[in-house]
Coordinates of C-alpha atoms and ligand atoms in Angstrom, one line a residue:
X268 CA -20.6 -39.6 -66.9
X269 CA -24.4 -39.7 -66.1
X270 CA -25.0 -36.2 -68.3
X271 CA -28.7 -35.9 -68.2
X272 CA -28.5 -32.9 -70.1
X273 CA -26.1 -30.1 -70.9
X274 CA -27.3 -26.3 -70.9
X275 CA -24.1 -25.0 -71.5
X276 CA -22.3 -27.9 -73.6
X277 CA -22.1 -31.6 -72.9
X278 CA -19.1 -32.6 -70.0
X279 CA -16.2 -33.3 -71.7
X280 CA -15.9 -37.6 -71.9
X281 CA -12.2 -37.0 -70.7
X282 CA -11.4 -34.1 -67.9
X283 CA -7.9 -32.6 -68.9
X284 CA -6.4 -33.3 -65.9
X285 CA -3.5 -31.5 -64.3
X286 CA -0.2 -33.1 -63.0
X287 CA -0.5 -34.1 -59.4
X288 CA 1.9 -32.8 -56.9
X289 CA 5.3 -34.5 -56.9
X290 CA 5.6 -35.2 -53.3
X291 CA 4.3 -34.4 -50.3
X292 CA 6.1 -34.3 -46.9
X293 CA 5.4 -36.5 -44.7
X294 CA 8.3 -35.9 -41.8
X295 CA 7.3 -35.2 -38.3
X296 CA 8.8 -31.9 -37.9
X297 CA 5.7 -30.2 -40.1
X298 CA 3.3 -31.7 -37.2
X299 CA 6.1 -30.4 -34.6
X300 CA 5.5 -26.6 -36.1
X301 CA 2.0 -26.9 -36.3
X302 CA 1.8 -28.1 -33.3
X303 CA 4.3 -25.1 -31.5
X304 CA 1.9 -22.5 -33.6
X305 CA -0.9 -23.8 -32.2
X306 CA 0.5 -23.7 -28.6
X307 CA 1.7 -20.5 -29.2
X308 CA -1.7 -18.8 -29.9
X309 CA -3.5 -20.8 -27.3
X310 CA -1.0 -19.2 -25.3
X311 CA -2.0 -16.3 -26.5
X312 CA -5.4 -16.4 -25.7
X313 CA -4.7 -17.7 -22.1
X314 CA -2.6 -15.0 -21.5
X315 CA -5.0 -12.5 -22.7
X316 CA -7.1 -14.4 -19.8
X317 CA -4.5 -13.8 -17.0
X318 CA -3.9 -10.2 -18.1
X319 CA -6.8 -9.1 -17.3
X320 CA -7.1 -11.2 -14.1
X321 CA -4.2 -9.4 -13.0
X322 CA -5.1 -5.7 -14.3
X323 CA -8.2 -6.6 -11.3
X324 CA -6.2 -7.5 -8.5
X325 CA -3.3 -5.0 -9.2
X326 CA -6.0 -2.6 -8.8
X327 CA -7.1 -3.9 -5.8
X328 CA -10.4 -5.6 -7.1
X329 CA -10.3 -8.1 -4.6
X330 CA -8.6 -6.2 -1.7
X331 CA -11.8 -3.8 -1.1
X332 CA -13.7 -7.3 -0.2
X333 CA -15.5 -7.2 3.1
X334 CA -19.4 -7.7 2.6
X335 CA -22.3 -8.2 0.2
X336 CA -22.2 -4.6 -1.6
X337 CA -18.5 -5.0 -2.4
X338 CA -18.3 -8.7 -3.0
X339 CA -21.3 -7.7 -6.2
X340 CA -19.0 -5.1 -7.1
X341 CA -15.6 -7.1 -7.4
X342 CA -17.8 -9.8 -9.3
X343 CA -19.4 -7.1 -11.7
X344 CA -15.6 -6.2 -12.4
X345 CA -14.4 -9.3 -13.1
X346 CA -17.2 -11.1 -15.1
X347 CA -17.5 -8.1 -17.4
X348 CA -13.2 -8.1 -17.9
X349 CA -13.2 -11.5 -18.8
X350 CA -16.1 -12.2 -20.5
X351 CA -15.6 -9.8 -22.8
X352 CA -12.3 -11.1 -23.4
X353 CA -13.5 -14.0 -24.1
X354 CA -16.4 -12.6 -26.4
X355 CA -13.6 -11.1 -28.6
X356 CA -11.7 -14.7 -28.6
X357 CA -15.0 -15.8 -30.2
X358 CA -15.3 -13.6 -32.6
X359 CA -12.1 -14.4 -34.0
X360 CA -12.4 -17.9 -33.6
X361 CA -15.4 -17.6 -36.0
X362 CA -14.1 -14.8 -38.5
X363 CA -12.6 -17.5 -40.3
X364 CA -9.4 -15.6 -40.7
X365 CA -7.4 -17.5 -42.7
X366 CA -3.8 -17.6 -40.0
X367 CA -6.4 -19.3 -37.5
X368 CA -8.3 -21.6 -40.5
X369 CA -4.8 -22.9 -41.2
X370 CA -3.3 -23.9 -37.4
X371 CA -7.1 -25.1 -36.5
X372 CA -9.3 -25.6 -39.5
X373 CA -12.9 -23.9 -39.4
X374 CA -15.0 -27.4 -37.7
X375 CA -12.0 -27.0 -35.2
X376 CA -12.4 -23.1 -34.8
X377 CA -16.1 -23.3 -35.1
X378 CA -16.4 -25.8 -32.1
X379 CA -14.3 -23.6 -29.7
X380 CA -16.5 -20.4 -30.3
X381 CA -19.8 -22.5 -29.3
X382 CA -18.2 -24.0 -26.5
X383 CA -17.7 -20.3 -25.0
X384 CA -20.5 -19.0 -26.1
X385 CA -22.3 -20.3 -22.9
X386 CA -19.7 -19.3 -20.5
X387 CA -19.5 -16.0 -21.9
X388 CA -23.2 -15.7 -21.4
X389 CA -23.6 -16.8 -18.2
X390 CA -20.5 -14.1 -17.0
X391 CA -22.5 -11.4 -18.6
X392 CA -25.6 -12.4 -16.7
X393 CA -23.6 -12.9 -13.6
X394 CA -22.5 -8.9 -14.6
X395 CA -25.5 -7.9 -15.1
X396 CA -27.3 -8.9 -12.0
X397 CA -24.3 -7.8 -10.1
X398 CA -24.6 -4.1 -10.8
X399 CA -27.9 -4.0 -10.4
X400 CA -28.0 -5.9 -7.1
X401 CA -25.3 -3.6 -6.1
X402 CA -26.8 -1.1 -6.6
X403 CA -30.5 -1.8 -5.1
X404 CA -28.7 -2.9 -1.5
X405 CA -27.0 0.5 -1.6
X406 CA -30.1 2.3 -2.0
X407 CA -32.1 0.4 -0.3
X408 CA -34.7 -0.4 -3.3
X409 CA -36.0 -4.1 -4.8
X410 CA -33.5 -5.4 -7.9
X411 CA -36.1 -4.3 -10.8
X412 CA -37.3 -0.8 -9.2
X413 CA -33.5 0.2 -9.1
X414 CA -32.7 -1.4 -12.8
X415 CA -35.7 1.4 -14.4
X416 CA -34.1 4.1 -12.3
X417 CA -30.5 3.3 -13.1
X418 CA -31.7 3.7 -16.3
X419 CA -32.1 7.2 -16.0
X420 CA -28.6 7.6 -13.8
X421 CA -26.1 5.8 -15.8
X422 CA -25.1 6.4 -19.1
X423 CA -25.1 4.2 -21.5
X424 CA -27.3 1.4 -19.3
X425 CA -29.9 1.5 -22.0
X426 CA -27.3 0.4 -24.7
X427 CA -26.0 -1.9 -22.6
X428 CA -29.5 -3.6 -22.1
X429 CA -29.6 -4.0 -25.8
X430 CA -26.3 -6.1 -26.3
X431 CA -27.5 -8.1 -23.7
X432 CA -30.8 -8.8 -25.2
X433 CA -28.8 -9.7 -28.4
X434 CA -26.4 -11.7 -26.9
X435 CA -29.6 -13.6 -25.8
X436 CA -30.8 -14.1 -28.9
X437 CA -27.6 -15.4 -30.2
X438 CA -27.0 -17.9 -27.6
X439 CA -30.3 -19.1 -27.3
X440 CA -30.4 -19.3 -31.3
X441 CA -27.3 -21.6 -31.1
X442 CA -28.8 -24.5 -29.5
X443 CA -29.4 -27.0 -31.0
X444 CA -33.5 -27.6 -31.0
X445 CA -33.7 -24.0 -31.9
X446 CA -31.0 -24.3 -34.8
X447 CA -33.2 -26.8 -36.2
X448 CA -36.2 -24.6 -37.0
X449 CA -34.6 -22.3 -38.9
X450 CA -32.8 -21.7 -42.2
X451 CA -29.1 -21.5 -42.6
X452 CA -30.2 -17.3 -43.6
X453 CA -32.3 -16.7 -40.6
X454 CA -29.7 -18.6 -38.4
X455 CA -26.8 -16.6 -40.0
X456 CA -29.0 -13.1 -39.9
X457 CA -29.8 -13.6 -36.0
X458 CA -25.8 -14.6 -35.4
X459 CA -24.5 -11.1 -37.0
X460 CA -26.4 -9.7 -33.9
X461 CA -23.7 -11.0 -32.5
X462 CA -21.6 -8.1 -34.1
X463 CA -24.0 -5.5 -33.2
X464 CA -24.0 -6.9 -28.9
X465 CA -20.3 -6.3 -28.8
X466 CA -20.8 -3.3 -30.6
X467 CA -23.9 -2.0 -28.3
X468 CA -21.7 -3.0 -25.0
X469 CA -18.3 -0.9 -26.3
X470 CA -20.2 2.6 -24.9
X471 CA -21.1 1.4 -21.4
X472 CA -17.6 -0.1 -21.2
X473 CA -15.7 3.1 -22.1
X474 CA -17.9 5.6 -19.7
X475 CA -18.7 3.4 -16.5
X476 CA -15.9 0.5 -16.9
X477 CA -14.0 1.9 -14.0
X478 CA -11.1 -1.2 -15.2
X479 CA -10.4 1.0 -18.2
X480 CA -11.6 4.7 -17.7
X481 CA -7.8 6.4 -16.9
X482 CA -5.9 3.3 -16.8
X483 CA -3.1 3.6 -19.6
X484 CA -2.3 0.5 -19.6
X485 CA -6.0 -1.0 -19.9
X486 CA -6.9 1.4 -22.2
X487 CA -3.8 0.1 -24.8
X488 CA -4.1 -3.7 -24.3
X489 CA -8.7 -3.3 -24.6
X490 CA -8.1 -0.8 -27.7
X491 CA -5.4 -2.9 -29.1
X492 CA -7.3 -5.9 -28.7
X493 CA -11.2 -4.5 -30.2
X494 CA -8.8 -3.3 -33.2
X495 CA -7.2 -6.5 -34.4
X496 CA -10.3 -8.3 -34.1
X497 CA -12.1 -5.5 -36.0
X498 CA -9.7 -5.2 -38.5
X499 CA -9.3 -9.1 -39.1
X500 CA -13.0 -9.4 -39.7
X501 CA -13.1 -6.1 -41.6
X502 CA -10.4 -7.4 -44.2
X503 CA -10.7 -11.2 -44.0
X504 CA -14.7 -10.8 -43.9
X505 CA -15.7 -8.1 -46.0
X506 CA -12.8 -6.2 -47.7
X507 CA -10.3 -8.4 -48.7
X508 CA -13.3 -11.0 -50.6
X509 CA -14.6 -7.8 -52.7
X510 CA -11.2 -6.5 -53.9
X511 CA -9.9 -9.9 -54.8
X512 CA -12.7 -11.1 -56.5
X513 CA -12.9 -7.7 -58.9
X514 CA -9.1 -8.1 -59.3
X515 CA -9.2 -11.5 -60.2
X516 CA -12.3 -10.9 -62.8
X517 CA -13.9 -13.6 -61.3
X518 CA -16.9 -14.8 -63.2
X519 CA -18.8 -18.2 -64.5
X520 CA -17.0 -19.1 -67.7
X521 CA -19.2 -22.5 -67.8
X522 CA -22.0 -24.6 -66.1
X523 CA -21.7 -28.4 -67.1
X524 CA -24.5 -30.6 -65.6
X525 CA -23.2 -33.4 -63.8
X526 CA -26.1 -35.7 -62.8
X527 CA -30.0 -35.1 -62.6
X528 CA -29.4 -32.7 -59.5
X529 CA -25.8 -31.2 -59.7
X530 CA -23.9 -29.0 -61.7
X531 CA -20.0 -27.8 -62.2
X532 CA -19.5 -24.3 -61.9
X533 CA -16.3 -23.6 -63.2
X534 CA -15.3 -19.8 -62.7
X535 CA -13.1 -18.1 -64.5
X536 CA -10.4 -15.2 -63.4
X537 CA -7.0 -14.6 -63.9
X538 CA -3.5 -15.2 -62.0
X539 CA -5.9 -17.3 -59.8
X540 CA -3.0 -19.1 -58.2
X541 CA -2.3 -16.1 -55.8
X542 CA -5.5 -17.2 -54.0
X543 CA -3.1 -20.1 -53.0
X544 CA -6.3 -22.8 -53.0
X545 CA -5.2 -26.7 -52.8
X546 CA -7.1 -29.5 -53.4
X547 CA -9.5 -30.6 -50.5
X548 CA -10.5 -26.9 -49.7
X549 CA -13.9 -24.7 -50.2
X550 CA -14.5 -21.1 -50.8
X551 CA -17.6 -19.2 -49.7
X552 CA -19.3 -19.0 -53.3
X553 CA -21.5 -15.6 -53.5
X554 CA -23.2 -15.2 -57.1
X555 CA -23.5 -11.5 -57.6
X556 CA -27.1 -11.6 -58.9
X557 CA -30.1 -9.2 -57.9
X558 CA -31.3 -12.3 -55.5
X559 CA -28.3 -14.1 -54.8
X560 CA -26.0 -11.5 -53.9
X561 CA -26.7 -11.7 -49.8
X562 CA -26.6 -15.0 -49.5
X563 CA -23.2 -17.2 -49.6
X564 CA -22.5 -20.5 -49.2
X565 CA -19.6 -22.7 -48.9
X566 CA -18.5 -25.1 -51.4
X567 CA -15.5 -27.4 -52.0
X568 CA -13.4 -27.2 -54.9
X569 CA -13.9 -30.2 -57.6
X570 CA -10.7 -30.1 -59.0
X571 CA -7.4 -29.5 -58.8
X572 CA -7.2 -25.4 -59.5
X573 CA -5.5 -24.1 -61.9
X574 CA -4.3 -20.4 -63.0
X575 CA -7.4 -19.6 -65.4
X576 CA -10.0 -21.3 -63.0
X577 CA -11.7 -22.8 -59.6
X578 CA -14.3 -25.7 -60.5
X579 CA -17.1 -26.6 -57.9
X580 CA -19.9 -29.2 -58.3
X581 CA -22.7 -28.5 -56.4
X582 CA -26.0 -30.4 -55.7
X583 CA -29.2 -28.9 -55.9
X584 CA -30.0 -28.9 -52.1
X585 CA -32.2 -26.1 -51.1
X586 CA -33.7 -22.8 -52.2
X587 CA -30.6 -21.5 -53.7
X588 CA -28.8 -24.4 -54.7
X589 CA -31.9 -25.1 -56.9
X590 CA -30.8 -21.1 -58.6
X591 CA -27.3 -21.8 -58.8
X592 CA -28.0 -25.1 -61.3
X593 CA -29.8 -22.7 -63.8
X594 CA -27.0 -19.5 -63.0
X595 CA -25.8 -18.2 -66.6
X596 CA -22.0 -18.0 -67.7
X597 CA -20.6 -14.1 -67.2
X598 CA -22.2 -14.1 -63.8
X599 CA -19.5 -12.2 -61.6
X600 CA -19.1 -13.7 -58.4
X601 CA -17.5 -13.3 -54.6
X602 CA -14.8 -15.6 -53.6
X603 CA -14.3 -16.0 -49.7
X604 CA -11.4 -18.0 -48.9
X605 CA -9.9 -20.7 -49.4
X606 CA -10.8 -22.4 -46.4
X607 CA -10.3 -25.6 -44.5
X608 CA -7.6 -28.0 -43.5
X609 CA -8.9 -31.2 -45.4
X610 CA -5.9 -31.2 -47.5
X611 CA -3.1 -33.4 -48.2
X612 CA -1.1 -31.1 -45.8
X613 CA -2.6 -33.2 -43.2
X614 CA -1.7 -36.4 -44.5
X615 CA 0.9 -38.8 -42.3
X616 CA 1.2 -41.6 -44.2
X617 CA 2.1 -42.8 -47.6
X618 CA -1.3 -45.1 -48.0
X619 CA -4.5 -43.1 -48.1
X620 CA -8.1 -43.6 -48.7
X621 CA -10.5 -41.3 -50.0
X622 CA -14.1 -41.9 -49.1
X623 CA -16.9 -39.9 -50.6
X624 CA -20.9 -39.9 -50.3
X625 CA -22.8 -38.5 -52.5
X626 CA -22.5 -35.2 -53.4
X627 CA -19.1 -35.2 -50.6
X628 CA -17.2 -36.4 -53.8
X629 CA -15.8 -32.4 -55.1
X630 CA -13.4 -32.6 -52.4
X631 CA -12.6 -35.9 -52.7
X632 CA -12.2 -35.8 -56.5
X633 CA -10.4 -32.8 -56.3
X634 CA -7.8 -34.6 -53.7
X635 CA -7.3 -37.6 -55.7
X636 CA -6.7 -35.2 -59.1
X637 CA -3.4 -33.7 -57.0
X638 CA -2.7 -36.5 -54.2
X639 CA 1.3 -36.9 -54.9
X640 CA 1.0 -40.9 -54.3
X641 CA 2.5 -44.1 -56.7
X642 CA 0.8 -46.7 -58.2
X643 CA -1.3 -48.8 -55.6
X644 CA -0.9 -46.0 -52.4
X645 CA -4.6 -44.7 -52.7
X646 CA -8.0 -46.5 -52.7
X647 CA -11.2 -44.4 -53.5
X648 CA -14.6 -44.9 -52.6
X649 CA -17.6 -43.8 -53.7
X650 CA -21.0 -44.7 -52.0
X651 CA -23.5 -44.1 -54.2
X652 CA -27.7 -44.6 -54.6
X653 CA -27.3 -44.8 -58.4
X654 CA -23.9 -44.7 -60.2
X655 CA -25.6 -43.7 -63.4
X656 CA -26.7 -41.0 -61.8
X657 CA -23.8 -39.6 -59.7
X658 CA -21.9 -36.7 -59.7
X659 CA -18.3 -37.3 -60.8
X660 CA -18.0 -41.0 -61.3
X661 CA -16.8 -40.8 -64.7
X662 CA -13.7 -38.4 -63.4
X663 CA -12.9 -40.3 -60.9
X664 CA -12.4 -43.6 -62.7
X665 CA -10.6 -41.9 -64.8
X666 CA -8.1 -40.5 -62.7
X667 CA -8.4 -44.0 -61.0
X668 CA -7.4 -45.7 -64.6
X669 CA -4.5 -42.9 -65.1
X670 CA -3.0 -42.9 -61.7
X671 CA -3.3 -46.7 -61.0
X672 CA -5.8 -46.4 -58.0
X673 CA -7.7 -48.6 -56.5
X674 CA -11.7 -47.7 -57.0
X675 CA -15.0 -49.3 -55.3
X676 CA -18.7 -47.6 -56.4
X677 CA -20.7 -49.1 -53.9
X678 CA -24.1 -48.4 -55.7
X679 CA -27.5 -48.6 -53.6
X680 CA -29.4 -48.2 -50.5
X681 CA -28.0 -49.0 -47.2
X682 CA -28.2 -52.7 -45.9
X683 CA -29.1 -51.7 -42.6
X684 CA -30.2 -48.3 -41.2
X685 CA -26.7 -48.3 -39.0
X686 CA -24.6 -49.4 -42.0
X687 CA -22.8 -46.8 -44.7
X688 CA -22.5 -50.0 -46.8
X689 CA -25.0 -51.3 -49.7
X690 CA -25.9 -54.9 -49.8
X691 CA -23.7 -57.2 -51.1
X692 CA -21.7 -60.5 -50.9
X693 CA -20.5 -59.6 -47.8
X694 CA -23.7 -59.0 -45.7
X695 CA -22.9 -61.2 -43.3
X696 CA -19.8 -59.3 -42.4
X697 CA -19.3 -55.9 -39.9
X698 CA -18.5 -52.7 -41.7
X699 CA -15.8 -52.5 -40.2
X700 CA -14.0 -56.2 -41.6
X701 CA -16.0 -54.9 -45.5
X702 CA -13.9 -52.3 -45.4
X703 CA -10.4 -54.5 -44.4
X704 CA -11.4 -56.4 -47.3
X705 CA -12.2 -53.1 -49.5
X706 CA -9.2 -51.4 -48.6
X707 CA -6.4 -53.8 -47.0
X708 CA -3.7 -51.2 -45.3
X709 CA -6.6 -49.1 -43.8
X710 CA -4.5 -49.5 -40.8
X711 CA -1.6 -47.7 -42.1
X712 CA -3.4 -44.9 -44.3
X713 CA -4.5 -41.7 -43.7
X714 CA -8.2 -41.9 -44.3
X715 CA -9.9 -38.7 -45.9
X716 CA -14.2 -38.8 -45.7
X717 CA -16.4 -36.3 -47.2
X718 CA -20.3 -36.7 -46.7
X719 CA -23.0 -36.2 -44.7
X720 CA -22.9 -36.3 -41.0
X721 CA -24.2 -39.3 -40.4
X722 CA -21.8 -40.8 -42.8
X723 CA -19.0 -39.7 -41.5
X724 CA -19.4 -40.5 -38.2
X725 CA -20.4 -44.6 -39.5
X726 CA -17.8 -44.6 -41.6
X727 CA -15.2 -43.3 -38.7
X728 CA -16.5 -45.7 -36.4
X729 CA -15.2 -48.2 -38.8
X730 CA -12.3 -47.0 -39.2
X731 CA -11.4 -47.1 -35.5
X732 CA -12.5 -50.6 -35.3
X733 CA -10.6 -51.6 -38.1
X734 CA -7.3 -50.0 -36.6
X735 CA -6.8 -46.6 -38.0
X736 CA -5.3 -44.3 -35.5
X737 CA -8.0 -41.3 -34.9
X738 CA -5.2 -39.4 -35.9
X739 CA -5.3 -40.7 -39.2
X740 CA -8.9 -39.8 -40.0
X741 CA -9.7 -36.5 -41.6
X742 CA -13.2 -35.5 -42.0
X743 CA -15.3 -32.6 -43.8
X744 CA -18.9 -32.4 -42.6
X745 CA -21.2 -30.4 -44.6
X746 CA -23.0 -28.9 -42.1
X747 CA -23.1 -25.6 -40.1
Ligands
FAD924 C1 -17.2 -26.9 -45.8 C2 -18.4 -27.2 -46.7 C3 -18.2 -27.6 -48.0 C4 -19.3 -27.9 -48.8 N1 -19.1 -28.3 -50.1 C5 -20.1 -28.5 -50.9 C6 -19.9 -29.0 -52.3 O1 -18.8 -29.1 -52.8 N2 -21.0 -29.2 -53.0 C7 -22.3 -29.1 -52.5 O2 -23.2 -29.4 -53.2 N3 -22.5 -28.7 -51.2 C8 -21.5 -28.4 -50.4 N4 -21.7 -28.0 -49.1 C9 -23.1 -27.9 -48.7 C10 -23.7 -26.6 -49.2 O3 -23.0 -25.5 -48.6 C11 -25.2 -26.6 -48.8 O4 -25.9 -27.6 -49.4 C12 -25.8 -25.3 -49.3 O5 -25.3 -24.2 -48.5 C13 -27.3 -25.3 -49.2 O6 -27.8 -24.1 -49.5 P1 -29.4 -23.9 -49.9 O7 -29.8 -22.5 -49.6 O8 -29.6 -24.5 -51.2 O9 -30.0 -24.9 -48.8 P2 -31.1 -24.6 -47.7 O10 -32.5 -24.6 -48.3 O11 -30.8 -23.4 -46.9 O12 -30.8 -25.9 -46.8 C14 -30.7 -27.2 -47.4 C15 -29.8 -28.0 -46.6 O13 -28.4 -27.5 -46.7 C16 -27.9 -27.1 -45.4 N5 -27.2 -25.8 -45.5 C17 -27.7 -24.6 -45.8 N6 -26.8 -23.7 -45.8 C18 -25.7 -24.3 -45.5 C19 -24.3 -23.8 -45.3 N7 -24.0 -22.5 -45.5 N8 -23.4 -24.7 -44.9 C20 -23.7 -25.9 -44.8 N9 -24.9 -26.5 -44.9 C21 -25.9 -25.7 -45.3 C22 -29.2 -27.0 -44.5 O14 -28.9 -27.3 -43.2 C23 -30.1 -28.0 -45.1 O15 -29.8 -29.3 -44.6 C24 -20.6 -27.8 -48.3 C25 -20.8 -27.3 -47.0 C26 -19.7 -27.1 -46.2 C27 -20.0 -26.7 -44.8

């Protein structure tokens, strides 16, 4: 292992390994009832769509119809009843409550909520301009005279005008020049506006939303529906982190340096199987420290968990990634999670690969610690700039020696800017027929890459070309 030093005790030569898992199942019918639960909730959602469609035109929504001033009005209705059932599918889709983490996986989850975030925006302005175009043709006066005087007239217009301001903010934010330019804790701060715009809008809903106001049957399925995504956030989010972690007595019981710029954590807590984490997974780490404690992050577990303790192996990569290498043992610390569906539960096929770059090994280490597979069914490899100074090399050839895997390090920089490959004898060849030649039955094998972005998506284009069924390939991306 390339120990550079040891602050807390040199890293054992020989990881104590746990037994892997004694099989995994492969049959069809688990894809058939992830599948039907994943229909079933879409289902779900659409219907929460239709519903409120229907609540309109039952109503009568569309039936009052006849010119300018009523067509606004139906429009106002109807943007505002289902974009903000849409806003509340967003939220949950990015809660990460754990029932939707498991059918979709959080990249999955995550993707969905920024796909609606612009639709939902554009519904609200569509709302927005609605009402108050509505209004200034009724009374005669220009769009931005009548806004300041509604102002004054309807309730609530004032916190109304803030959610939408926020929901600005949040949308605008999101894309993906502006995401750029600022840090992960700005980015995050700005999004829980989001809370605070659907919080801003309930008021203005409740006294002018003449869809709900007196409508029994609106007023259950609306309260019904701001509860359970309030309450999944509220537990999943906040509460349900806080009272495990302080009954698990979570805390750092060691830090082991693993390479010039990384370091294990390895917490410590009891009966820390009920947190049901597998290999392949990450938690949201929060080290409770006077500076630390506001600001999480999510990190993959390194090996295979076990009752006493969760390991991760994180590289220093920013601001606080730098503090976490120097945190001290008895630091308590806030588990969120697990998370993430890059797990052997996945897995389709008896052959797999693990790939790893970098400091994407933890999960992949972790995986091929637990991966129920014979002699000969997995190939790992590791791309690396220096294999005497890598995180995790040293455990992974020795799980490699133990379990009768196949391992490749490919050590040093990249042959050409497109390639995820290092020179070698085969420079004359694609990536794509290095990696045949690497790993024979990629074809047949469920392919399992953890890295950066950029590596990912080279090393999956590979893949593809080499024959591996997209279905096949499962990725985690460190990024946000
Ligand atoms: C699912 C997942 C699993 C991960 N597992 C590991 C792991 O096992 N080991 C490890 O070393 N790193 C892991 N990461 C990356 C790790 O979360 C970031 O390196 C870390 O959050 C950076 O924090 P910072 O304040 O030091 O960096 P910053 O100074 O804020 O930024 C440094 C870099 O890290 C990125 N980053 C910042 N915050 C996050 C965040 N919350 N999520 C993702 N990227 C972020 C920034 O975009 C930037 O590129 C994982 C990320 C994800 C999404």
């Amino acid at each position: 292992m390339a120990t550079t030093d040891s602050p807390q005790g040199m890293a054992a030569a020989e990881y104590p390994l746990v037994e892997p898992n004694p099989k995994t199942a492969l049959s069809p019918k688990r894809w058939t009832l992830l599948n039907r639960s994943q229909d079933f909730v879409e289902a779900l959602g659409y219907l929460s769509i239709l519903w409120v469609i229907f609540t309109f035109l039952i109503d009568g929504g569309a039936n009052q119809i006849n010119d300018l001033h009523s067509t606004l009005g139906a429009l106002d209705r109807l943007t505002a009843l289902v974009a903000t059932d849409l806003l509340l599918i967003q939220l949950l889709l990015i809660a990460r409550v754990p029932w939707l983490d498991k059918l979709y996986g959080h990249d999955r989850a995550t993707l969905t909520h920024k796909k609606l975030g612009k639709p939902v925006l554009y519904m609200i302005i569509v709302h927005f301009l609605a009402v108050v175009w509505g209004y200034a043709i009724a009374e005669g006066k220009n769009v931005i005279d009548e806004y300041f005087s509604l102002l004054n007239v309807i309730p609530d217009l004032i916190t109304a005008s803030i959610a939408f301001a926020l929901m600005i903010l949040v949308v605008v934010t999101s894309i993906k020049i502006a995401r750029k330019k600022l840090s992960y804790e700005a980015w995050y701060l700005v999004h829980l506006f989001g809370y605070g715009s659907v919080m801003f809008a309930i008021p203005h809903q409740i006294s002018t939303g003449i869809d709900i106001a007196g409508k029994p049957l609106a007023q259950t399925f609306w309260i019904s529906a701001y509860l359970f995504v309030a309450l999944n956030i509220a537990w999943f989010r906040l509460l349900s982190p806080i009272v495990f972690s302080a009954g698990h007595k979570l805390q750092i019981g060691k830090v082991v340096r693993e390479s010039s710029d990384s370091v294990s954590l390895y917490v410590n807590g009891k009966n820390l199987k009920n947190f049901n984490a597998t290999s392949g997974q990450f938690f949201i780490l929060r080290i409770i420290t006077p500076t630390q404690w506001w600001r999480a992050h999510p990190f993959s577990i390194s090996a295979a968990p076990t009752d006493k303790q969760i390991r991760f192996t994180i590289g220093n990569r920013g601001d606080d990634t730098e503090l976490i290498q120097h945190v001290k043992p008895g630091t308590r610390v806030i588990l969120e999670g697990p998370y993430g569906v890059f797990t052997e539960d996945r897995r389709t096929k008896d052959h797999v690969i693990l790939i790893a770059a970098g400091i994407g090994a933890p999960p992949i280490r972790a995986l091929a610690e637990s991966i129920a597979a014979k002699p000969g069914d997995v190939t790992i490899i590791y791309r690396v700039r220096d294999k005497n100074d890598a995180p995790l090399v040293d455990e992974l050839n020795q799980i490699a020696k133990k379990r009768g895997f196949y391992i490749h390090i490919l050590e040093g920089n990249r042959r050409h800017p497109k390639s995820w490959l290092p020179k070698s004898a085969n420079d004359n060849f694609a990536d794509d027929r290095v990696l045949q030649t690497l790993a024979p039955k990629v074809s047949k094998a469920d392919v399992y890459i953890c890295g950066p972005a950029a590596f990912t998506h080279a090393v999956s284009n590979s893949l593809l070309k080499a024959g591996t069924p997209a279905n096949q390939i499962h990725a985690e991306e460190f990024a946000w």
